[in-house]
Each structure stands twice: as structure tokens, then as C-alpha cells.
PDB file of C-alpha atoms in Angstrom:
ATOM      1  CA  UNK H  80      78.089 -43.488 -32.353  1.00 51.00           C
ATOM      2  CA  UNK H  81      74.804 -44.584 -31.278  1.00 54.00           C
ATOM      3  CA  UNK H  82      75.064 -43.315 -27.338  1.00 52.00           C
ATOM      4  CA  UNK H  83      76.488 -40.040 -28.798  1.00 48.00           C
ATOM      5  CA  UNK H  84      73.566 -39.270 -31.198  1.00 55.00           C
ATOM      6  CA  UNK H  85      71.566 -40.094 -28.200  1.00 55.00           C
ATOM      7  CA  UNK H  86      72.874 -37.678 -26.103  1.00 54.00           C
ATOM      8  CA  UNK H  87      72.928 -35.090 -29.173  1.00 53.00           C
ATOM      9  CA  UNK H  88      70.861 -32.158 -27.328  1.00 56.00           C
ATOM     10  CA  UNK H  89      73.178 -32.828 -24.268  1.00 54.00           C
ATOM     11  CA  UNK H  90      76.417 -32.414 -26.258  1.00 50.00           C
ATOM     12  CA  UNK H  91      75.241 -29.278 -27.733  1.00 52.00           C
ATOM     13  CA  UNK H  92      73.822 -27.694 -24.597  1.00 53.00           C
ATOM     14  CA  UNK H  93      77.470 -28.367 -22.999  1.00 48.00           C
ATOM     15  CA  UNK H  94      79.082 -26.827 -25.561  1.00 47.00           C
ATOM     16  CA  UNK H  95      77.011 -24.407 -26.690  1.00 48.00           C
ATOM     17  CA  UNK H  96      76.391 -25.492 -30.290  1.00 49.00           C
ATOM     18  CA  UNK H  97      72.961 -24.717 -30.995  1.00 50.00           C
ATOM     19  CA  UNK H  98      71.585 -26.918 -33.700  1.00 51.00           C
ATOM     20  CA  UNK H  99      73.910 -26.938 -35.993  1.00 52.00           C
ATOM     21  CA  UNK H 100      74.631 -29.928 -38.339  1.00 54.00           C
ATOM     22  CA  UNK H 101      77.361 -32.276 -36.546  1.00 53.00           C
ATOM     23  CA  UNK H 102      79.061 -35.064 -39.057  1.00 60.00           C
ATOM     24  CA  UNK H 103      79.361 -38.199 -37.276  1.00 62.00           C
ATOM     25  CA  UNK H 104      83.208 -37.252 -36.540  1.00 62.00           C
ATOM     26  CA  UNK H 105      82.787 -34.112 -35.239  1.00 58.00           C
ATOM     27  CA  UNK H 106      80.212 -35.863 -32.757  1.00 56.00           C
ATOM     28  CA  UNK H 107      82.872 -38.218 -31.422  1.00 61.00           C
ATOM     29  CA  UNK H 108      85.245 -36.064 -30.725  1.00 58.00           C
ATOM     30  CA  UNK H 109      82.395 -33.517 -29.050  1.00 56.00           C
ATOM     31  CA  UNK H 110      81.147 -36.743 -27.426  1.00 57.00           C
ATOM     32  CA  UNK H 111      84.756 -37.193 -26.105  1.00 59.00           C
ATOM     33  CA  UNK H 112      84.997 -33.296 -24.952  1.00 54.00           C
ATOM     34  CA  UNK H 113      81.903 -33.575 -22.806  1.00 52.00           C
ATOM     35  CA  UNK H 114      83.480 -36.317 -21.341  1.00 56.00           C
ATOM     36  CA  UNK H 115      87.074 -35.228 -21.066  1.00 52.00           C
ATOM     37  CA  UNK H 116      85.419 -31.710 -19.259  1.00 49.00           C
ATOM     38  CA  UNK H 117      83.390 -33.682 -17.079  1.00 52.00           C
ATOM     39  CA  UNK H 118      86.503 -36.099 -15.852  1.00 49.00           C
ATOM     40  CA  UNK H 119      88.925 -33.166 -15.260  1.00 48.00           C
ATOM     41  CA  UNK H 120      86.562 -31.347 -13.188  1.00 47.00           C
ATOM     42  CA  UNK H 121      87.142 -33.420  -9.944  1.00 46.00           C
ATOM     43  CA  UNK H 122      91.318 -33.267 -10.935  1.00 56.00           C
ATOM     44  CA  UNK H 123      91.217 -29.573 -11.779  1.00 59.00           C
ATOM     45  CA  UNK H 124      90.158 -28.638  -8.077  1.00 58.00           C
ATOM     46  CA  UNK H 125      93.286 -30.538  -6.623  1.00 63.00           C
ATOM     47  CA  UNK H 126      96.011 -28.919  -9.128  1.00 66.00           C
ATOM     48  CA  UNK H 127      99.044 -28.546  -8.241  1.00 68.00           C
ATOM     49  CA  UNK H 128     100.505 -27.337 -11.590  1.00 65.00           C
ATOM     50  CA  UNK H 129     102.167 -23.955 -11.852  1.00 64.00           C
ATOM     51  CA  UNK H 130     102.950 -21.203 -14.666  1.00 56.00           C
ATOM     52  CA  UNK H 131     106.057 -22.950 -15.136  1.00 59.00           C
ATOM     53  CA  UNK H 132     105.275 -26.798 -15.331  1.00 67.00           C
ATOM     54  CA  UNK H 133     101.356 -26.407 -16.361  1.00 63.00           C
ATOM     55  CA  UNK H 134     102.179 -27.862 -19.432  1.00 64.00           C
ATOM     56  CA  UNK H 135     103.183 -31.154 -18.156  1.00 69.00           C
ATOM     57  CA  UNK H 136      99.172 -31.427 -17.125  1.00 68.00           C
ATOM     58  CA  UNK H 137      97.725 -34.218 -19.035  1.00 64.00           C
ATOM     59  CA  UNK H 138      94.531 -31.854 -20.174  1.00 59.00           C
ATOM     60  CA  UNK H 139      97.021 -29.491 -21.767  1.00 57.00           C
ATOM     61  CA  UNK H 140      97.849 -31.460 -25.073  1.00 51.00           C
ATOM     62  CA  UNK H 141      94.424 -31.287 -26.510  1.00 48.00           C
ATOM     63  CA  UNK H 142      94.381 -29.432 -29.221  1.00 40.00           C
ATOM     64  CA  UNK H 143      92.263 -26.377 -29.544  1.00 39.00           C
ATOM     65  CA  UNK H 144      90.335 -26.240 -33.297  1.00 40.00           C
ATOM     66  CA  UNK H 145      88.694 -24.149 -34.972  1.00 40.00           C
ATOM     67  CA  UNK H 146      85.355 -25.583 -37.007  1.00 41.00           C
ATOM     68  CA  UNK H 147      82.424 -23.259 -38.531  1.00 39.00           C
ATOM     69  CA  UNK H 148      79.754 -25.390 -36.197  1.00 38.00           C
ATOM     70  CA  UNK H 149      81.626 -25.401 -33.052  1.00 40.00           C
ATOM     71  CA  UNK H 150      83.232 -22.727 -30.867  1.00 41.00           C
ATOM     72  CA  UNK H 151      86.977 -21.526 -30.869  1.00 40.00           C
ATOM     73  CA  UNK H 152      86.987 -23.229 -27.273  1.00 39.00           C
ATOM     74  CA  UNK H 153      85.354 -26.476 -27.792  1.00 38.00           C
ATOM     75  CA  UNK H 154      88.483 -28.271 -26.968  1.00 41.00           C
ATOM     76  CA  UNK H 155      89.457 -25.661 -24.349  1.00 45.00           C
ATOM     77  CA  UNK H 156      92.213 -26.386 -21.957  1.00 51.00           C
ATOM     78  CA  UNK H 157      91.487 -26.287 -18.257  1.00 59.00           C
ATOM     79  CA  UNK H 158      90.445 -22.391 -16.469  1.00 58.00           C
ATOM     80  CA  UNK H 159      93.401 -23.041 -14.410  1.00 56.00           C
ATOM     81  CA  UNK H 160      95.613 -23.796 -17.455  1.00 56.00           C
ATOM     82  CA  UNK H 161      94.208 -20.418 -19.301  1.00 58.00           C
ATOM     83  CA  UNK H 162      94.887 -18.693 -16.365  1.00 58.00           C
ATOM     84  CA  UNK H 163      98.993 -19.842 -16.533  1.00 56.00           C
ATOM     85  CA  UNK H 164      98.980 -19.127 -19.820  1.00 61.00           C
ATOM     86  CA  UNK H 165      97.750 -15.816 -19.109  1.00 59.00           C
ATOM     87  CA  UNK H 166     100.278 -14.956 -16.470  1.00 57.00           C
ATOM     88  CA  UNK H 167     102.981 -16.915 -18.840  1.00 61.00           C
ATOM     89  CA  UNK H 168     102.016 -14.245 -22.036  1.00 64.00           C
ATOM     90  CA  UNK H 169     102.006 -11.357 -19.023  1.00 59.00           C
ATOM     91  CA  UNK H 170     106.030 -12.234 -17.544  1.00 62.00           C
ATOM     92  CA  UNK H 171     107.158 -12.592 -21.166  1.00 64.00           C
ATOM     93  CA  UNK H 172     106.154  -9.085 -21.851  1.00 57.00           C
ATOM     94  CA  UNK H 173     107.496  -8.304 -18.692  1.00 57.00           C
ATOM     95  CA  UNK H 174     111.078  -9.789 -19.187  1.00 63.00           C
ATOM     96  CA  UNK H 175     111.114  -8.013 -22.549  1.00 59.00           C
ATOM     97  CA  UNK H 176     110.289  -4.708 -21.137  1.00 61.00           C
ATOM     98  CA  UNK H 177     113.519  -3.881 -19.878  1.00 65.00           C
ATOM     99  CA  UNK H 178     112.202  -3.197 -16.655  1.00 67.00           C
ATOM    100  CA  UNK H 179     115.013  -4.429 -13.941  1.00 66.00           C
ATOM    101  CA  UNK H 180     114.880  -6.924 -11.683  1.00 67.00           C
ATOM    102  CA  UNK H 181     114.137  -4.737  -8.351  1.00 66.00           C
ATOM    103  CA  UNK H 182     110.946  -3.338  -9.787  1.00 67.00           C
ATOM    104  CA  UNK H 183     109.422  -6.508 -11.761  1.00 70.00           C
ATOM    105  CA  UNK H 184     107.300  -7.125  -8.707  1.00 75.00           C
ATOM    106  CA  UNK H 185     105.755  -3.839  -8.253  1.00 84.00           C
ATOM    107  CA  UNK H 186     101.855  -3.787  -8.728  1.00 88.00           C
ATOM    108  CA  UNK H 187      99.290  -1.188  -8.308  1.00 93.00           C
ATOM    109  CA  UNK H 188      98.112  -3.423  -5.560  1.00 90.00           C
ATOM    110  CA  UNK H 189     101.457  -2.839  -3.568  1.00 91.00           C
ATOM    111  CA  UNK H 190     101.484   0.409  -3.954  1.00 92.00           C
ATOM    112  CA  UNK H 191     100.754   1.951  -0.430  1.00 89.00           C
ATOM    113  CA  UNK H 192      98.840   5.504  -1.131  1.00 90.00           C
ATOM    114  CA  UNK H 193      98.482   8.239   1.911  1.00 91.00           C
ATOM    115  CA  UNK H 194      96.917  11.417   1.308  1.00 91.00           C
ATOM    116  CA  UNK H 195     100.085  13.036  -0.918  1.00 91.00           C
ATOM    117  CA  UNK H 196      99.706   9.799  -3.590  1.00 93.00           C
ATOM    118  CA  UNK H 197      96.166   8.330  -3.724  1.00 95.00           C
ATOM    119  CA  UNK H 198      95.591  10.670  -6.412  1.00 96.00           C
ATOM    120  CA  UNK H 199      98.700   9.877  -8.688  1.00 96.00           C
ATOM    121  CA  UNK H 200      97.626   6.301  -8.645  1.00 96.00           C
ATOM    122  CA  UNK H 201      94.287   7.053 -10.026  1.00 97.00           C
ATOM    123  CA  UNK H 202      95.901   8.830 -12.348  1.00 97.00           C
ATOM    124  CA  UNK H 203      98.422   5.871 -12.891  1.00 97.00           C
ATOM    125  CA  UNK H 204      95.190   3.573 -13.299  1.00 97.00           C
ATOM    126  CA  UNK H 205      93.311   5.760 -15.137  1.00 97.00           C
ATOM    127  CA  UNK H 206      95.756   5.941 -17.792  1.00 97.00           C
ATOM    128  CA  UNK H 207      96.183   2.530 -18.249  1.00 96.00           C
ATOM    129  CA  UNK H 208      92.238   1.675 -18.631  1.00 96.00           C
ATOM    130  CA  UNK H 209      92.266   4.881 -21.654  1.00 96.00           C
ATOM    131  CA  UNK H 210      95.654   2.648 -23.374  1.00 95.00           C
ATOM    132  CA  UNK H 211      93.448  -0.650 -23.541  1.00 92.00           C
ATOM    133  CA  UNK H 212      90.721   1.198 -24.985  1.00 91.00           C
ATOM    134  CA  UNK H 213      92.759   3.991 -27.188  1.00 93.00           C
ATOM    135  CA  UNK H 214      96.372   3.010 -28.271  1.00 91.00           C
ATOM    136  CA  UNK H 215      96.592   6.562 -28.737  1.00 93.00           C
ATOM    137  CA  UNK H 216      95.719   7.483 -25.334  1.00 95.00           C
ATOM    138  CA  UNK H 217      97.538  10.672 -23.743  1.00 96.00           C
ATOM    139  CA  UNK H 218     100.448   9.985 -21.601  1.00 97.00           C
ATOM    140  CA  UNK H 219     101.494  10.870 -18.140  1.00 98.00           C
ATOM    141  CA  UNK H 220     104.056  12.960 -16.666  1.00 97.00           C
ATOM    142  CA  UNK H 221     104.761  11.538 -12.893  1.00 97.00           C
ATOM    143  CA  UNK H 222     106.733  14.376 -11.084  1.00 96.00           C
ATOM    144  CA  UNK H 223     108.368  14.541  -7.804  1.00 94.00           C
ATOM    145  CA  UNK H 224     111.092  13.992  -5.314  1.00 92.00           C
ATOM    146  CA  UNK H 225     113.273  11.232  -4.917  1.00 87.00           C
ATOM    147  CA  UNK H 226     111.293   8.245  -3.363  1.00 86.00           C
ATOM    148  CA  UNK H 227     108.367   9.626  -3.836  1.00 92.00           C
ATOM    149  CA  UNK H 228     107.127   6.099  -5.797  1.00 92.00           C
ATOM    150  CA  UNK H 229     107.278   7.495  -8.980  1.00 95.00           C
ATOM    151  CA  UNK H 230     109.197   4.709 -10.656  1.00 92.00           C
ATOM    152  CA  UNK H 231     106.876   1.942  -8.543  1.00 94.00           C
ATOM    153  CA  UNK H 232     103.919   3.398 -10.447  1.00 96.00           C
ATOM    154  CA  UNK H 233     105.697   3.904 -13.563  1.00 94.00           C
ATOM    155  CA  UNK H 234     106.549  -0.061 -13.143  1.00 92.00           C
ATOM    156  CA  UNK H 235     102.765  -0.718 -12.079  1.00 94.00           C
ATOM    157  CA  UNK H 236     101.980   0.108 -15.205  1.00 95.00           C
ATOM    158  CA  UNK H 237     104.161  -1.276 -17.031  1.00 91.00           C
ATOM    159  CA  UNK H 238     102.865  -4.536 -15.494  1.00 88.00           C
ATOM    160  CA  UNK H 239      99.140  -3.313 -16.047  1.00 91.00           C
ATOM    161  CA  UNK H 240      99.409  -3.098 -19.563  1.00 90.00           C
ATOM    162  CA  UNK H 241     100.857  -6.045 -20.000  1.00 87.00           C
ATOM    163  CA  UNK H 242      97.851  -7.608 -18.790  1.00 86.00           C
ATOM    164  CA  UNK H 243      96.099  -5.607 -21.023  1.00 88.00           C
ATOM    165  CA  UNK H 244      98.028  -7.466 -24.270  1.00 86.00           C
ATOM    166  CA  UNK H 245     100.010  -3.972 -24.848  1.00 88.00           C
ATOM    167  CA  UNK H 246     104.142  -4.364 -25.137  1.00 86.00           C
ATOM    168  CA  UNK H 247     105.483  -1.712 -23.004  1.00 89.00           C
ATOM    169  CA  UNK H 248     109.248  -0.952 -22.501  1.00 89.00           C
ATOM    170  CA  UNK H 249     110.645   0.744 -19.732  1.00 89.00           C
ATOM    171  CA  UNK H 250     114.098   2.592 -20.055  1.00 88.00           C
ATOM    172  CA  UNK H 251     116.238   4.330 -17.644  1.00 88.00           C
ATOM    173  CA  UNK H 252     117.133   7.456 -19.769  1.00 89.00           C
ATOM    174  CA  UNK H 253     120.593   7.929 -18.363  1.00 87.00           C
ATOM    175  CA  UNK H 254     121.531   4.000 -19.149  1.00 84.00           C
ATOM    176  CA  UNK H 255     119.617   4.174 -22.404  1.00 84.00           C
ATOM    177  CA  UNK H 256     122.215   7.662 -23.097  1.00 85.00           C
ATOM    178  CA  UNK H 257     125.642   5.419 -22.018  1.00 84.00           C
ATOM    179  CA  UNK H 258     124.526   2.662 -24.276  1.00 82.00           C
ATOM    180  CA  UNK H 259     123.737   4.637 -27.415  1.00 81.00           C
ATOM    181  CA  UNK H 260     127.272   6.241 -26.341  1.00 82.00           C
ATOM    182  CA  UNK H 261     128.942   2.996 -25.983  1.00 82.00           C
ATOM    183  CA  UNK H 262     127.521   1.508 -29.456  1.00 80.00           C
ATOM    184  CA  UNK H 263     128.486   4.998 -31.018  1.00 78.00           C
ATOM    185  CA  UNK H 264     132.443   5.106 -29.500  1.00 83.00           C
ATOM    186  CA  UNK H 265     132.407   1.473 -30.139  1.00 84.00           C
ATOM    187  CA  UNK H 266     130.660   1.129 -33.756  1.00 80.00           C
ATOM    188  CA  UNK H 267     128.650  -1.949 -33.124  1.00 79.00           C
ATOM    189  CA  UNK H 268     125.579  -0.424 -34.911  1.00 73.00           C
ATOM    190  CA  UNK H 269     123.826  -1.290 -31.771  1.00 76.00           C
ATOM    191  CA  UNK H 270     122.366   2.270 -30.935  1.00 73.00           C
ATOM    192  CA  UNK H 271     120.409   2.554 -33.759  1.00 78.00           C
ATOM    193  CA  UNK H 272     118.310  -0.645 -32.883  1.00 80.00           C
ATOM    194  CA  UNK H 273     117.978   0.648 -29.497  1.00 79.00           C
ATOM    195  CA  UNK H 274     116.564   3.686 -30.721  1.00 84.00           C
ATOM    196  CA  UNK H 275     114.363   2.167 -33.227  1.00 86.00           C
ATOM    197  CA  UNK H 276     113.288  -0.412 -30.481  1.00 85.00           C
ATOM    198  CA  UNK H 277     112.327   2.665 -27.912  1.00 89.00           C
ATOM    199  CA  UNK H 278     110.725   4.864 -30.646  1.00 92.00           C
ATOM    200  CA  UNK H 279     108.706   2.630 -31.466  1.00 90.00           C
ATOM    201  CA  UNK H 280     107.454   0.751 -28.451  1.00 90.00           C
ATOM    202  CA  UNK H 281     103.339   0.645 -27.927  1.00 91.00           C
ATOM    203  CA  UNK H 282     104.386   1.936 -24.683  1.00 93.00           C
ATOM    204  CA  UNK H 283     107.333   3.859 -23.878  1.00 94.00           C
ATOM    205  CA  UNK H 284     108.066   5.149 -19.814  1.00 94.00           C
ATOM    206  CA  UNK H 285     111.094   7.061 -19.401  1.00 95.00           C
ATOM    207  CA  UNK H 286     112.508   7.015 -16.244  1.00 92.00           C
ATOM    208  CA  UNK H 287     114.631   9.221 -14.233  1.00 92.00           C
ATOM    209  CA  UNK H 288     114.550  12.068 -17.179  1.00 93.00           C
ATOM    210  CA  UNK H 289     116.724  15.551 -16.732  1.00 89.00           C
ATOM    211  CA  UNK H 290     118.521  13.245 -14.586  1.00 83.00           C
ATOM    212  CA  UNK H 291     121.956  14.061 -16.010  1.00 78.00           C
ATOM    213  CA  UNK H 292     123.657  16.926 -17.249  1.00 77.00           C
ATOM    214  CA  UNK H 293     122.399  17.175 -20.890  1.00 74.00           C
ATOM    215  CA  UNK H 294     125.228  17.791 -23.986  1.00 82.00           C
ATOM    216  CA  UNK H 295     123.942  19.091 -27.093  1.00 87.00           C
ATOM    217  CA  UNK H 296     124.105  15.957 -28.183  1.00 84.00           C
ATOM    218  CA  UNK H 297     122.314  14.013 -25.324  1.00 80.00           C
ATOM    219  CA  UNK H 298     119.626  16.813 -26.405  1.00 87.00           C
ATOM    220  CA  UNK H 299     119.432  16.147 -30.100  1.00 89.00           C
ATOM    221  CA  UNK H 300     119.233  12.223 -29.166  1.00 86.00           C
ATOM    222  CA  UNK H 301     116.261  12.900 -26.873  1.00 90.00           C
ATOM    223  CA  UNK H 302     114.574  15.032 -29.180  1.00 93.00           C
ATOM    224  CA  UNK H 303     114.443  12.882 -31.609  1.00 93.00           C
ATOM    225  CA  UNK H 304     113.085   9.781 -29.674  1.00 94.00           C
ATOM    226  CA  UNK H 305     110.847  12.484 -27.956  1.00 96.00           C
ATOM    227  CA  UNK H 306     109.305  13.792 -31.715  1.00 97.00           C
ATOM    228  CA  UNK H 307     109.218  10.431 -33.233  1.00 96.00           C
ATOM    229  CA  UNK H 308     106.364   9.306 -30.598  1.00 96.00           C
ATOM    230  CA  UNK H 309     105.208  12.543 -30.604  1.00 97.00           C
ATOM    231  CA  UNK H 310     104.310  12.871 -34.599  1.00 97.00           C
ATOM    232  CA  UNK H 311     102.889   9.212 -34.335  1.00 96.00           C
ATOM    233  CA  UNK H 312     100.977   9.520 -31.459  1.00 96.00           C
ATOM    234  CA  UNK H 313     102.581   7.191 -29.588  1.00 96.00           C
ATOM    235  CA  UNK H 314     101.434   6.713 -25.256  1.00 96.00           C
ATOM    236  CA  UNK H 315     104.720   7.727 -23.504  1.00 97.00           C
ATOM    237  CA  UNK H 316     104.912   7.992 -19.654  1.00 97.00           C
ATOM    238  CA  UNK H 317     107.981   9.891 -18.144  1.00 97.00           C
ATOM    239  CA  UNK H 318     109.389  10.001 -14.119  1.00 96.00           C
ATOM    240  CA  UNK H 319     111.524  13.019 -13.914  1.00 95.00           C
ATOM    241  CA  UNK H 320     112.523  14.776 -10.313  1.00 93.00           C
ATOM    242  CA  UNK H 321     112.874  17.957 -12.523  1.00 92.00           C
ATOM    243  CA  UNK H 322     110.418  20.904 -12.559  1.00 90.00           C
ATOM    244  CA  UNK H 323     109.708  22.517 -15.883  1.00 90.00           C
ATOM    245  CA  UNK H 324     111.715  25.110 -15.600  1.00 91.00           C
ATOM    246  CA  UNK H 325     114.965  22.712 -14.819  1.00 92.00           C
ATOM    247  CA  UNK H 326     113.218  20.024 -17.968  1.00 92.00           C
ATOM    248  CA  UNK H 327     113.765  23.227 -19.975  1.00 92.00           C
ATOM    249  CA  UNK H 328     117.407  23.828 -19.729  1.00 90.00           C
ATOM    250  CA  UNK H 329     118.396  19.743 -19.763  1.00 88.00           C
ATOM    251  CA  UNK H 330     116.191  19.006 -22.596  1.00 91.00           C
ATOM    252  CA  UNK H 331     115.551  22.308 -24.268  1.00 92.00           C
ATOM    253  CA  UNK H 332     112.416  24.267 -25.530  1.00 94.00           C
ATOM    254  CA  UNK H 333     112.023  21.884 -28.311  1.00 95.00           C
ATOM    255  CA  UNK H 334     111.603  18.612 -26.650  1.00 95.00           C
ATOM    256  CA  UNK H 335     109.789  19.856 -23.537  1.00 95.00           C
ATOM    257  CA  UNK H 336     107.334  21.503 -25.692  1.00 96.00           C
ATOM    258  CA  UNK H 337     106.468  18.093 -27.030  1.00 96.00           C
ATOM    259  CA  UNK H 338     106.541  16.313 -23.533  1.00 96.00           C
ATOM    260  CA  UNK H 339     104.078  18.778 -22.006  1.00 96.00           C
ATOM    261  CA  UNK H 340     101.867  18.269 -25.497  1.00 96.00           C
ATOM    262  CA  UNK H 341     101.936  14.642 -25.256  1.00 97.00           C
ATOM    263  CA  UNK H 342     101.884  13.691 -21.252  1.00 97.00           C
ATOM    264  CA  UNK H 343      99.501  14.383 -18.666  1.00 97.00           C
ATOM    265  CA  UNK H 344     101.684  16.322 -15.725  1.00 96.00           C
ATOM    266  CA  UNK H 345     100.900  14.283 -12.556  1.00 97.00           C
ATOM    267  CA  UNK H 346     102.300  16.208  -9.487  1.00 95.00           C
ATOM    268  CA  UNK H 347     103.462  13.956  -6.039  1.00 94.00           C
ATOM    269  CA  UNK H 348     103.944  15.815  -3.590  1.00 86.00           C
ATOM    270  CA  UNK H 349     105.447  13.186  -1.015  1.00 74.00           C
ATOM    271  CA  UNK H 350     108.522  12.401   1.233  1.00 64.00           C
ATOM    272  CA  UNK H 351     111.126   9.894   0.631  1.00 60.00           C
ATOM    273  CA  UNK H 352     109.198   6.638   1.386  1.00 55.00           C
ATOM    274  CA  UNK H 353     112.417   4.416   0.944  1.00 48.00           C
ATOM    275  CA  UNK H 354     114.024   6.918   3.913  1.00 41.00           C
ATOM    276  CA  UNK H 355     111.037   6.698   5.669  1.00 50.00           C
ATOM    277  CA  UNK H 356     111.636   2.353   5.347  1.00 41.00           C
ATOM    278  CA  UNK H 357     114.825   2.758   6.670  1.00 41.00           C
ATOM    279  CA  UNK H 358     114.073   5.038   9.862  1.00 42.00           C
ATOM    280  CA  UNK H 359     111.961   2.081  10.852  1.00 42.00           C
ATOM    281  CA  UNK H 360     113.836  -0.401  11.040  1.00 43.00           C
TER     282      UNK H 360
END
């Protein structure tokens, strides 16, 4: 006790206490923190731990407290182990998202741009630094031909968001119509929870829209997961190969009328990059 009151003003400078009033307790264990911090720092450089074993690290078990003369992160884990964590909270989002397999991978940062794209993924970018600041923020409308990288920015964003702390979910609109068909013919009750889950989503994309031939009552099912987000405000980013004229007759007046309201059109005008792969090999 005596070597830790000694070292008071060191303790506190470490952990950036000020001068508040320690009791004798809380100066062991801040006398033990200083110490702990100052022995993992050699062992931190070498680590070898990853996002899925960082737990087994021995300076992952301390407990992080909360006490009115100390910070939230006086017993702070190790930057590498906040880091994991991080990425840990980010692929958990991600594997509830929806978002398959193929595209889980696809970042902003692998995103190659030429002259017909740079500016969609601006736009892509853009939109996701307005969501972290206004939940409300206007969504986008990502049009084009097939391969153009609509759905790899769509996904980019997905992951972007994530980052961010906000819960998107990403649905292929002509799987998310066969499963609410399914659960309907069926009568599992499922399709209403699907809906539910998709209205209300912090983050909604909708890929592949106007993709297939629309019923009257694909178009009422549409509309209203369209006009719920729309009346609440909720961000909403759509992919559709469809001009508006086309969006018009699949989804009707109605709905469209709401999309264009509630999304930001982003044209790409660009070739079939996936074609273009394959001509090259």
C-alpha cells in the first residue's frame, strides 16, 4: 500500500485520473493496472491471437468497471483485443444481414472505379457517412446494367455501416417474394416476421428490384414494405436494372412515387465487369 501511495501522481497520470480521491482499494487494483499495462506491452507486440481465439489471451479476462473516480477504460483490454472485438461486433452484423456468402467480402476498398463508376462510389460513401450522422439520412437508388457493380456497392455498404454500429439487412427482392409465397401457400406464419424484420431494419437495400414480373399481389406486398419505411423515415438503398419508366409498370405509380421520394437516383453507366473478368482469362 505504501509503494502505491508513493507512486500516487504516477498512477493517476497513467490513467488519467486527475486528483480525485482514491480509497486504498481502488489504489491497489490501479496500482495493479499500471502494472498489468506496462507488462503486456512487450507481449502485445508479438500477438498472435485472432478475432476468433482473442479471447483465450490472458489480458482478456480483466474485467472492465465502471467507478465515478476512474475512467470506463481503466481496466481496458489490450488495443489489439478492442480491435477483434470490433471486427467480432462488425461480422455478427454481417452474418445477420442476410447478405450471401459471395458478396460478404466486398468492401469499398475492392471496389475497382474507372471513369463510368468513381462517381457512384462517392455517392455509395457519401451516403453512408450522412447514416452515421442522421439515421434518417436519404437513401440511394443505384441504377444500371447487369454487372455494372451495383450489388458490390450495395454490399460495401452494407459492410460500412456495420462498422458504423448501424444493423443493415440486405434482401434479394425476388427471394424475399418466393419466401413470403412459400410461408403464405404453406401457413407457417413465417412471412409476416419476414416482413416485419425488413420493414423495420435501420437499413434496408433491396436488391435486384423490377427484377420479376410483378402480380398484383407481388405489387401490394412491395408497396407496403416500400410505405412502411417511407412514412417512418426509414434509409433504404435499392439496385434495380430497371429504368423508371419499366419501375413504373412492375411496381406501379404508387410505390415508385415513394422510391423516387425516399432514394437518391445514382446512375452507372458501365459494361458488364464480370464479362469483362471472363474475356481475360
Amino acid at each position: 500500500m505504501k509503494e502505491a501511495r508513493d507512486h500516487l501522481g504516477e498512477i493517476q497520470e497513467a490513467l488519467g485520473l486527475g486528483n480525485g480521491h482514491l480509497s486504498d482499494d481502488d489504489l491497489l487494483e490501479a496500482a495493479e493496472a499500471v502494472e498489468m499495462m506496462n507488462r503486456k506491452a512487450y507481449d502485445c507486440h508479438l500477438c498472435v491471437y485472432t478475432v476468433e481465439n482473442c479471447d483465450m489471451c490472458k489480458y482478456t479476462d480483466v474485467v472492465v468497471r465502471n467507478n465515478k473516480y476512474l475512467r470506463d477504460d481503466y481496466f481496458a483490454p489490450c488495443s489489439m483485443y478492442k480491435t477483434n472485438r470490433k471486427l467480432r461486433e462488425v461480422s455478427k452484423l454481417m452474418n445477420a444481414s442476410g447478405l450471401g456468402d459471395r458478396f460478404k467480402q466486398r468492401r469499398f476498398e475492392t471496389f475497382q472505379t474507372d471513369k463510368n463508376t468513381v462517381g457512384a462510389k462517392q455517392e455509395a460513401e457519401r451516403f453512408c457517412e450522412d447514416l452515421q450522422n442522421n439515421s434518417k439520412a436519404t437513401g440511394l437508388m443505384l441504377v444500371g446494367p447487369y454487372g455494372c457493380g451495383k450489388t458490390h456497392l450495395a454490399a460495401a455498404i452494407l459492410h460500412r455501416c456495420a462498422e458504423y454500429g448501424v444493423a443493415g439487412m440486405f434482401v434479394v427482392v425476388p427471394e424475399l417474394l418466393a419466401r413470403i409465397r412459400t410461408s403464405y401457400r404453406t401457413g407457417d406464419g413465417k412471412a409476416e416476421a419476414v416482413i416485419d424484420t425488413a420493414k423495420n431494419a435501420k437499413l434496408l437495400i433491396l436488391d435486384d428490384l423490377g427484377a420479376e414480373k410483378a402480380s398484383e399481389w407481388v405489387k401490394e406486398q412491395l408497396y407496403m414494405l416500400v410505405n412502411y419505411r417511407y412514412e417512418h423515415m426509414l434509409p433504404t438503398v435499392v439496385t434495380t436494372n430497371c429504368n423508371g419508366a419499366e419501375l413504373e409498370q412492375e411496381l406501379g405509380r404508387r410505390t415508385l412515387s415513394r422510391l423516387v421520394e425516399m432514394t437518391k437516383p445514382v446512375n452507372i453507366h458501365a459494361g458488364d465487369y464480370r464479362m469483362k473478368l471472363a474475356a481475360s482469362r
